[in-house]
mmCIF file of C-alpha atoms in Angstrom:
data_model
loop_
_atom_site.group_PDB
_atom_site.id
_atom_site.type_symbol
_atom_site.label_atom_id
_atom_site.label_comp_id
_atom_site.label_asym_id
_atom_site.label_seq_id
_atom_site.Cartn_x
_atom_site.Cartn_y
_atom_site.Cartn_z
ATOM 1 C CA UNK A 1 5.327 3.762 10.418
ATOM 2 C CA UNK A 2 3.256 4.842 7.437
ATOM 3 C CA UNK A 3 0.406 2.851 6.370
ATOM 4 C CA UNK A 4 -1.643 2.627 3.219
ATOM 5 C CA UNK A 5 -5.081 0.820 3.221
ATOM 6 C CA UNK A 6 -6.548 -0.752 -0.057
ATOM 7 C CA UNK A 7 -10.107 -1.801 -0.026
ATOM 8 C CA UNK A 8 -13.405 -2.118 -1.297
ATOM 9 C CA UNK A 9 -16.575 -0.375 -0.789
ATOM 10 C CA UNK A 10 -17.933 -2.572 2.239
ATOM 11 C CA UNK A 11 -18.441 -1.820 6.006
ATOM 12 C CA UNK A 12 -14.966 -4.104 6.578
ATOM 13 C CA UNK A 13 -12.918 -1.123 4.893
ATOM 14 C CA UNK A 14 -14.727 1.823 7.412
ATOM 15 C CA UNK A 15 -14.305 -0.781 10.522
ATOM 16 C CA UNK A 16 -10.655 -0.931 9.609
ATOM 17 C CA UNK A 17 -9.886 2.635 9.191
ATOM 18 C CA UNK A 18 -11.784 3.614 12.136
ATOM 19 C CA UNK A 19 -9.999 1.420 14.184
ATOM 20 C CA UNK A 20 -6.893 2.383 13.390
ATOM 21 C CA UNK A 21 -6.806 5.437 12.699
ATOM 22 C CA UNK A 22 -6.027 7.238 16.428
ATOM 23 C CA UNK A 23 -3.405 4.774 17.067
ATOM 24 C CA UNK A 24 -1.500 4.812 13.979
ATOM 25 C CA UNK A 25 -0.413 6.979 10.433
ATOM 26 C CA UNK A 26 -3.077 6.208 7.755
ATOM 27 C CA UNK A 27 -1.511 8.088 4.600
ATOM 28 C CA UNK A 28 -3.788 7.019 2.210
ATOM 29 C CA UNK A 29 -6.799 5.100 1.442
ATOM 30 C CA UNK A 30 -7.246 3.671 -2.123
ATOM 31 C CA UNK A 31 -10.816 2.253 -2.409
ATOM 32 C CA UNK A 32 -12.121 0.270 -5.638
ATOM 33 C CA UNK A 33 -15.246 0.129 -7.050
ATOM 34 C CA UNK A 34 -16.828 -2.912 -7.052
ATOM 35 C CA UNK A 35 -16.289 -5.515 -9.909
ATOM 36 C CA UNK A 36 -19.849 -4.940 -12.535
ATOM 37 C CA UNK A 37 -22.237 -7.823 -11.741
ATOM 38 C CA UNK A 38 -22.649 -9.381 -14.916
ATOM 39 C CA UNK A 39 -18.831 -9.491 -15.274
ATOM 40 C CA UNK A 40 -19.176 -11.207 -12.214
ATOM 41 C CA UNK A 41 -21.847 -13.652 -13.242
ATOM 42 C CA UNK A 42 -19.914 -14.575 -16.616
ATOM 43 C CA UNK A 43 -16.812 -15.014 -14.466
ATOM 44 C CA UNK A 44 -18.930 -17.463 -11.942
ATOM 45 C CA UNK A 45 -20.559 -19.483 -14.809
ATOM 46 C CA UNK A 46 -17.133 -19.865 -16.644
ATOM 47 C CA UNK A 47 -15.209 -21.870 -13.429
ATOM 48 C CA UNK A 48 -18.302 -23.551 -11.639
ATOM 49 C CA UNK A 49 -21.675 -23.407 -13.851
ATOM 50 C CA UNK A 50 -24.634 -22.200 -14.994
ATOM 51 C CA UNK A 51 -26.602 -24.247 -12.491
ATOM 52 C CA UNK A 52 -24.431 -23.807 -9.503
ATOM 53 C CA UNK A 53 -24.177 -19.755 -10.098
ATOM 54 C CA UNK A 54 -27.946 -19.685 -10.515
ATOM 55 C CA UNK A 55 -28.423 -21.461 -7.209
ATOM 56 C CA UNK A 56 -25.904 -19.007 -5.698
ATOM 57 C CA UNK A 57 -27.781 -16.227 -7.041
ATOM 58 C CA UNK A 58 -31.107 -17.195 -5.657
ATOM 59 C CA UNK A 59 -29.536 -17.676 -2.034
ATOM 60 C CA UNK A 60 -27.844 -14.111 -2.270
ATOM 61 C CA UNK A 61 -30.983 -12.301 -3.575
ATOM 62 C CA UNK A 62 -33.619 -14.285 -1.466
ATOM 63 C CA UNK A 63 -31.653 -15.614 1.832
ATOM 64 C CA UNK A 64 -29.372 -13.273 2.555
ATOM 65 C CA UNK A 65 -32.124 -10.194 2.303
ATOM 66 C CA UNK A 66 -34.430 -12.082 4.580
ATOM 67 C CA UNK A 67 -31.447 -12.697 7.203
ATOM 68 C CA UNK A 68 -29.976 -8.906 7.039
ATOM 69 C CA UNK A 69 -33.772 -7.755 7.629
ATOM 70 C CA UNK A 70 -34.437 -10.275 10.313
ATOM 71 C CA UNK A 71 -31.037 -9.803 11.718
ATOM 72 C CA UNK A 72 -30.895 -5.616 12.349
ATOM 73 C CA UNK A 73 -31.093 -5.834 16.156
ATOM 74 C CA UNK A 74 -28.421 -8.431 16.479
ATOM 75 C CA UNK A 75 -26.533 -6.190 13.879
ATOM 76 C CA UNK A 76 -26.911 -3.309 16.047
ATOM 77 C CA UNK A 77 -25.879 -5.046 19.273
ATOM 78 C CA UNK A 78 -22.899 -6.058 17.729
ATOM 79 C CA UNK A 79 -21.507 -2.801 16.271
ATOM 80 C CA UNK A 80 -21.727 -1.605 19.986
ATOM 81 C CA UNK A 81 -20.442 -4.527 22.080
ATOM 82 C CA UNK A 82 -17.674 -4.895 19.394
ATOM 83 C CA UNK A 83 -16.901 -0.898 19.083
ATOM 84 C CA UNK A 84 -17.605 -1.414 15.003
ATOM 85 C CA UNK A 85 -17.372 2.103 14.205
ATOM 86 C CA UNK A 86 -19.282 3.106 10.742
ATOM 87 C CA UNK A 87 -18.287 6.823 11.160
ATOM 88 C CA UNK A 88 -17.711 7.710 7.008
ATOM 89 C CA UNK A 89 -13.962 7.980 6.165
ATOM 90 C CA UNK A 90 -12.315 11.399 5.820
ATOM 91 C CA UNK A 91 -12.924 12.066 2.307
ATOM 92 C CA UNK A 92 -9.432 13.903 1.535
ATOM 93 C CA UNK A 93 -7.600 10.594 2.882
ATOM 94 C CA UNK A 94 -9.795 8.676 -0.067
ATOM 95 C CA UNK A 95 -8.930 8.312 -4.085
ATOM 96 C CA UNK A 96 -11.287 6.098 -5.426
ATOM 97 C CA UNK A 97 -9.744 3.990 -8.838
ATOM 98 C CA UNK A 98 -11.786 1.534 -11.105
ATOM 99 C CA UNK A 99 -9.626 -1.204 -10.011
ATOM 100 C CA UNK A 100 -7.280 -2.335 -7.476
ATOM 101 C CA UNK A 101 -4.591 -3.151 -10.089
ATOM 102 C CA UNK A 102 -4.639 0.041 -12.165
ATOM 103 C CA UNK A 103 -1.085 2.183 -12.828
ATOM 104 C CA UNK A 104 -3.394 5.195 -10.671
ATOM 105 C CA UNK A 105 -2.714 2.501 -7.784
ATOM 106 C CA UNK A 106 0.947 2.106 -8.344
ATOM 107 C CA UNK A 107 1.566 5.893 -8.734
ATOM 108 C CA UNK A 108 -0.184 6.668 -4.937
ATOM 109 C CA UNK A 109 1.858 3.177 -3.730
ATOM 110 C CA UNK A 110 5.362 5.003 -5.026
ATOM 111 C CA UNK A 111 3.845 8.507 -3.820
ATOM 112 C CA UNK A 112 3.245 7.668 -0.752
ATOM 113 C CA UNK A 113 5.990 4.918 0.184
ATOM 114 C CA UNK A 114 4.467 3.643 3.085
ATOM 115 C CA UNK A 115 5.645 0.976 5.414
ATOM 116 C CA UNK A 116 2.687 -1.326 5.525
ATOM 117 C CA UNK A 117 0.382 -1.788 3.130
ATOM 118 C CA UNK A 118 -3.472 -2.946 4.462
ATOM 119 C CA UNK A 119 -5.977 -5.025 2.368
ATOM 120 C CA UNK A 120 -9.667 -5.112 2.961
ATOM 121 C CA UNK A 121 -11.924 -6.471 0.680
ATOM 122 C CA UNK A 122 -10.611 -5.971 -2.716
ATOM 123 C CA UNK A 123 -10.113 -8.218 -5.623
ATOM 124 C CA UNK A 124 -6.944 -10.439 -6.440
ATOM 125 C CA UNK A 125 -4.204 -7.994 -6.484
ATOM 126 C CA UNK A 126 -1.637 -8.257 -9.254
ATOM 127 C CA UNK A 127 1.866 -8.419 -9.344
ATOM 128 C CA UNK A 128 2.368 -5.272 -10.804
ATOM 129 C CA UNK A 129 1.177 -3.878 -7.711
ATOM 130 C CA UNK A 130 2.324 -6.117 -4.985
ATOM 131 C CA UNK A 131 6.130 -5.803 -6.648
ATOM 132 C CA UNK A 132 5.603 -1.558 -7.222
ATOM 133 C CA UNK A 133 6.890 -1.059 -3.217
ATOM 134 C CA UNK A 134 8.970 -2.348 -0.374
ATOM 135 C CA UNK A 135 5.804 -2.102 1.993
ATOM 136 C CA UNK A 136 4.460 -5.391 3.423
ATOM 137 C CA UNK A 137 1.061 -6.219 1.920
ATOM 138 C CA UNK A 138 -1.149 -7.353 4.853
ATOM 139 C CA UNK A 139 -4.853 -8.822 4.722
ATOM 140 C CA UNK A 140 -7.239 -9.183 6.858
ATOM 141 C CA UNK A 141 -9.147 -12.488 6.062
ATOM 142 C CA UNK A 142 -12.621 -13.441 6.846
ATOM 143 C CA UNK A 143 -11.646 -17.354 7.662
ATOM 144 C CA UNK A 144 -9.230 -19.764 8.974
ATOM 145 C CA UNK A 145 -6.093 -20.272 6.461
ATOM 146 C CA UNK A 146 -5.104 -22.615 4.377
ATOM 147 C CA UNK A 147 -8.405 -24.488 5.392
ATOM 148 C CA UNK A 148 -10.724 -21.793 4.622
ATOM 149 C CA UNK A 149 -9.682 -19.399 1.311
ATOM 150 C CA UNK A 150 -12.105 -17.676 -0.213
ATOM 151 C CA UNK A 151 -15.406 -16.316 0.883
ATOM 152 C CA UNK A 152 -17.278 -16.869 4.080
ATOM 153 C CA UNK A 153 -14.751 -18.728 5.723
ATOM 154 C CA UNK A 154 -16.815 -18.861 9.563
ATOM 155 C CA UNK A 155 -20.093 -20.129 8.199
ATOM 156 C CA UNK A 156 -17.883 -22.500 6.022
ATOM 157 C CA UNK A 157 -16.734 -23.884 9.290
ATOM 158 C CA UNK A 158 -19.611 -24.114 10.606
ATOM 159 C CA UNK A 159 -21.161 -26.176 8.290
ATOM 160 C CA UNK A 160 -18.478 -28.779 7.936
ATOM 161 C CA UNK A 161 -18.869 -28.930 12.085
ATOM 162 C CA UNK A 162 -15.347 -27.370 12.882
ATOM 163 C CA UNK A 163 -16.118 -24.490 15.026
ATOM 164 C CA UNK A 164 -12.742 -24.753 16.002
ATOM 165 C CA UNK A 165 -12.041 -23.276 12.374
ATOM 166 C CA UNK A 166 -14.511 -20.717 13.068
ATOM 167 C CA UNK A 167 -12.383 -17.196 12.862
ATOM 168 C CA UNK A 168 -10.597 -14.819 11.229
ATOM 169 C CA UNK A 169 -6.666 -14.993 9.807
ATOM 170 C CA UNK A 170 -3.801 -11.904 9.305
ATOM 171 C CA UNK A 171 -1.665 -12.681 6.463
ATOM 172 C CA UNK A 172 0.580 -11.411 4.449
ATOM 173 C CA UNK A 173 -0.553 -11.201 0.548
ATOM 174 C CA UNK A 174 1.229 -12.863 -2.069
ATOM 175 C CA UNK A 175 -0.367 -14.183 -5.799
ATOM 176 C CA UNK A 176 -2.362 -16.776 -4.235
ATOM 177 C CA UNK A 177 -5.963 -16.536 -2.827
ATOM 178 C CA UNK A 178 -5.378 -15.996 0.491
ATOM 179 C CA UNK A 179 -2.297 -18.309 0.537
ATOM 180 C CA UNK A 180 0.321 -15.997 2.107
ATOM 181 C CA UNK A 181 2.060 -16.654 5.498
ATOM 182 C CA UNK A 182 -0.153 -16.429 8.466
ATOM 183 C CA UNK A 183 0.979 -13.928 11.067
ATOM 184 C CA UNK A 184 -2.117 -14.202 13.681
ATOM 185 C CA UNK A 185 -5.642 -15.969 13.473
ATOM 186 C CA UNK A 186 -8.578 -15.496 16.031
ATOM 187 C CA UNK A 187 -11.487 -18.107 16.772
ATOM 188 C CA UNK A 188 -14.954 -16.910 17.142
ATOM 189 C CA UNK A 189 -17.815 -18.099 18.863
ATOM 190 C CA UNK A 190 -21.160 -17.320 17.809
ATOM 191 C CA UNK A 191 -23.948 -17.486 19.766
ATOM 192 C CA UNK A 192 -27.671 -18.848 19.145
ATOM 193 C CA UNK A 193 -28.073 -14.749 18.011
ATOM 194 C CA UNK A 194 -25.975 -15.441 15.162
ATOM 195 C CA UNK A 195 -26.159 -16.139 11.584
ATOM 196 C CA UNK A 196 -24.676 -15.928 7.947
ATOM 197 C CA UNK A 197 -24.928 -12.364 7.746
ATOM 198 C CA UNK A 198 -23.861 -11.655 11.718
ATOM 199 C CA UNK A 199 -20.701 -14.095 11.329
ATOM 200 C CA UNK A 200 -18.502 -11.387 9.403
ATOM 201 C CA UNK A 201 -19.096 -8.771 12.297
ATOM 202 C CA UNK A 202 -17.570 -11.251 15.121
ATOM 203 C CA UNK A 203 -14.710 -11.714 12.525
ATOM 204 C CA UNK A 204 -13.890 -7.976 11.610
ATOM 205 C CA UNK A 205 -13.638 -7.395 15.677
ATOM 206 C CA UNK A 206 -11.477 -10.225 16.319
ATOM 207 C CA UNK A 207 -9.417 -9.753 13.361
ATOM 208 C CA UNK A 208 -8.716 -5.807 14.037
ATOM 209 C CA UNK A 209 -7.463 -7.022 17.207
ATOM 210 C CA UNK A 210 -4.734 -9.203 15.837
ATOM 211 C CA UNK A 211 -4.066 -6.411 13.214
ATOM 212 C CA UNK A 212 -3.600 -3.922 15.896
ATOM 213 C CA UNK A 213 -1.200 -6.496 17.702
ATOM 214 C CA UNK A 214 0.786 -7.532 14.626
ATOM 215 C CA UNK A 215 1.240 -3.627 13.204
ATOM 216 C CA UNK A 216 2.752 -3.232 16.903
ATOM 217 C CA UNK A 217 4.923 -5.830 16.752
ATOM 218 C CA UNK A 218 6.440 -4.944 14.048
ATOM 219 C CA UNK A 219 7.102 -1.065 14.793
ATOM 220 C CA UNK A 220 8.929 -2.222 17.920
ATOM 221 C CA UNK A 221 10.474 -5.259 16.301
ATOM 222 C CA UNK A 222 11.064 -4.660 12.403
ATOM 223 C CA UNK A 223 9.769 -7.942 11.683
ATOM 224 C CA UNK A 224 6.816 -10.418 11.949
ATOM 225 C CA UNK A 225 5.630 -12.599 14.751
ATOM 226 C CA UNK A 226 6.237 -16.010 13.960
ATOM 227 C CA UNK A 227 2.633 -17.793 14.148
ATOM 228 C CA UNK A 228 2.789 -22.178 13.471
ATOM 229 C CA UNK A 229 -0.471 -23.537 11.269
ATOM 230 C CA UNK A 230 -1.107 -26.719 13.069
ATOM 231 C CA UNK A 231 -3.345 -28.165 9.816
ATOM 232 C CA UNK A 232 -2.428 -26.983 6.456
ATOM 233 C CA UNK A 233 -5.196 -28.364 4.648
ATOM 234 C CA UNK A 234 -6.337 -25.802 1.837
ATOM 235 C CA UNK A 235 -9.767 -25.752 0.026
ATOM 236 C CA UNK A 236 -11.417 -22.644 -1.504
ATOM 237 C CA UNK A 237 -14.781 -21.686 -0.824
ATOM 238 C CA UNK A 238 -17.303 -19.759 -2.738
ATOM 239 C CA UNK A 239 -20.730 -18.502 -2.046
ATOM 240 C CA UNK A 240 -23.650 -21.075 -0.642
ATOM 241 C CA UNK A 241 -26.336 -22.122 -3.293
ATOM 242 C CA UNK A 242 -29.854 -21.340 -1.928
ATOM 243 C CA UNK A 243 -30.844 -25.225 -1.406
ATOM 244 C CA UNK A 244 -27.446 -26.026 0.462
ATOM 245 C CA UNK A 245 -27.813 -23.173 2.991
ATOM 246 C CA UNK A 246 -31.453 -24.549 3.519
ATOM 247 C CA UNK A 247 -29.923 -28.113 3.861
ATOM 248 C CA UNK A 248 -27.060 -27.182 6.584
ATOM 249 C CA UNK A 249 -30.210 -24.421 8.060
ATOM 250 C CA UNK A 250 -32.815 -27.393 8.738
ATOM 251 C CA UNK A 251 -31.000 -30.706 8.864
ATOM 252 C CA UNK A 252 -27.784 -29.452 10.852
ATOM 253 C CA UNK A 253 -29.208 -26.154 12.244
ATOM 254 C CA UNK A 254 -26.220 -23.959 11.024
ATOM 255 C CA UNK A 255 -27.549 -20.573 9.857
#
């Protein structure tokens, strides 16, 4: 069973490969550089606001810095207990494109003509590319779906008191935003240790475990397992503004 990975540039992409990679055939790894950041900003301020993207802004460049600083030990502890392995990918297994959705993509895709085809962290893929192969498109998601699409789907759950939504979702990828059919989900469970910026590394280990178990069901079986979504209420979510992460922080004491 050959598999494919495309991803971005974050620490989700190197904790997938390296969890993988001595238990099954990664071909290829296709990363993307990240989208510019004022093309993000003018993207932002087009579909919510100037007001809401400023607020954004200020929690990403204030908040988060002061919780990744303040949060290195519990980082640490994490990337052990969990077996989050940061080793730097083989460099020959890499091409690196401009986007996700380039023709360089759908050449490698047909060159390769793998089985399964992995998502981490990458932008909206396009038709173009999810129609140039037979290989199943798989993502790993960050959130419970339908309820949670988007970004940050734990501390989403959190906030809105449903740790029961608190966790991490396989799907396969269709045109949607994280709207394809769910094939396993995992709920986490922070602890008092925990925060915005530890949330993701609970998720990536609980998620690569339900990867590893859905990959090996279908080698064996050829298909899917079947997995039931008891609620299929759908909202998507977008980064916190600075003075609603200090609301939920201090009045319901969800960091």
């Amino acid at each position: 069973m050959k598999i494919l990975i495309l991803g971005g540039k974050g620490e989700g992409t190197v904790f997938l490969y390296n969890a993988l990679r001595e238990s099954f055939s990664i071909e290829k790894l296709i990363i993307e550089e990240p989208v510019s950041k004022s093309k993000l900003i003018k993207r932002r301020v087009k579909r919510l606001g100037f007001l809401k993207v400023f607020n954004q802004l200020l929690f990403q460049i204030f908040v988060v810095r002061i919780l990744i600083f303040f949060s290195k030990q519990r980082r640490n502890e994490l990337l052990k207990e969990k077996q989050l392995i940061k080793t730097p990918i083989q460099q020959d297994k890499v091409t690196h494109v401009v986007t996700i959705n380039s023709e360089k993509t759908i050449s490698i895709i047909k060159d390769v003509n793998p089985d399964i085809i992995l998502v981490s962290g990458t932008r909206i893929i396009g038709k173009k590319v999810l129609s140039c192969s037979k290989a199943k498109f798989i993502n790993l998601h960050v959130g419970i779906t339908p309820k949670y699409r988007g970004v940050h789907g734990g501390y989403w759950a959190l906030a809105n008191n449903e740790p029961e939504n608190c966790g991490v979702t396989v799907h396969l990828v269709d045109q949607g935003i994280d709207t394809g059919k769910v094939l396993a989900q995992s709920i986490i469970k922070p602890t008092g240790k925990d925060n915005f910026v530890t949330y993701p590394y609970l998720q990536f280990s609980a998620g690569i475990i339900q990867i590893k178990s859905v990959l090996r069901y279908y080698k064996s079986h050829n298909f899917f397992p079947e997995f039931n979504v008891n609620d299929t209420t759908s909202k998507l979510y977008y980064h916190p503004t600075f003075t609603g992460y200090l609301f939920k922080r201090f009045v319901k004491g969800v960091k």
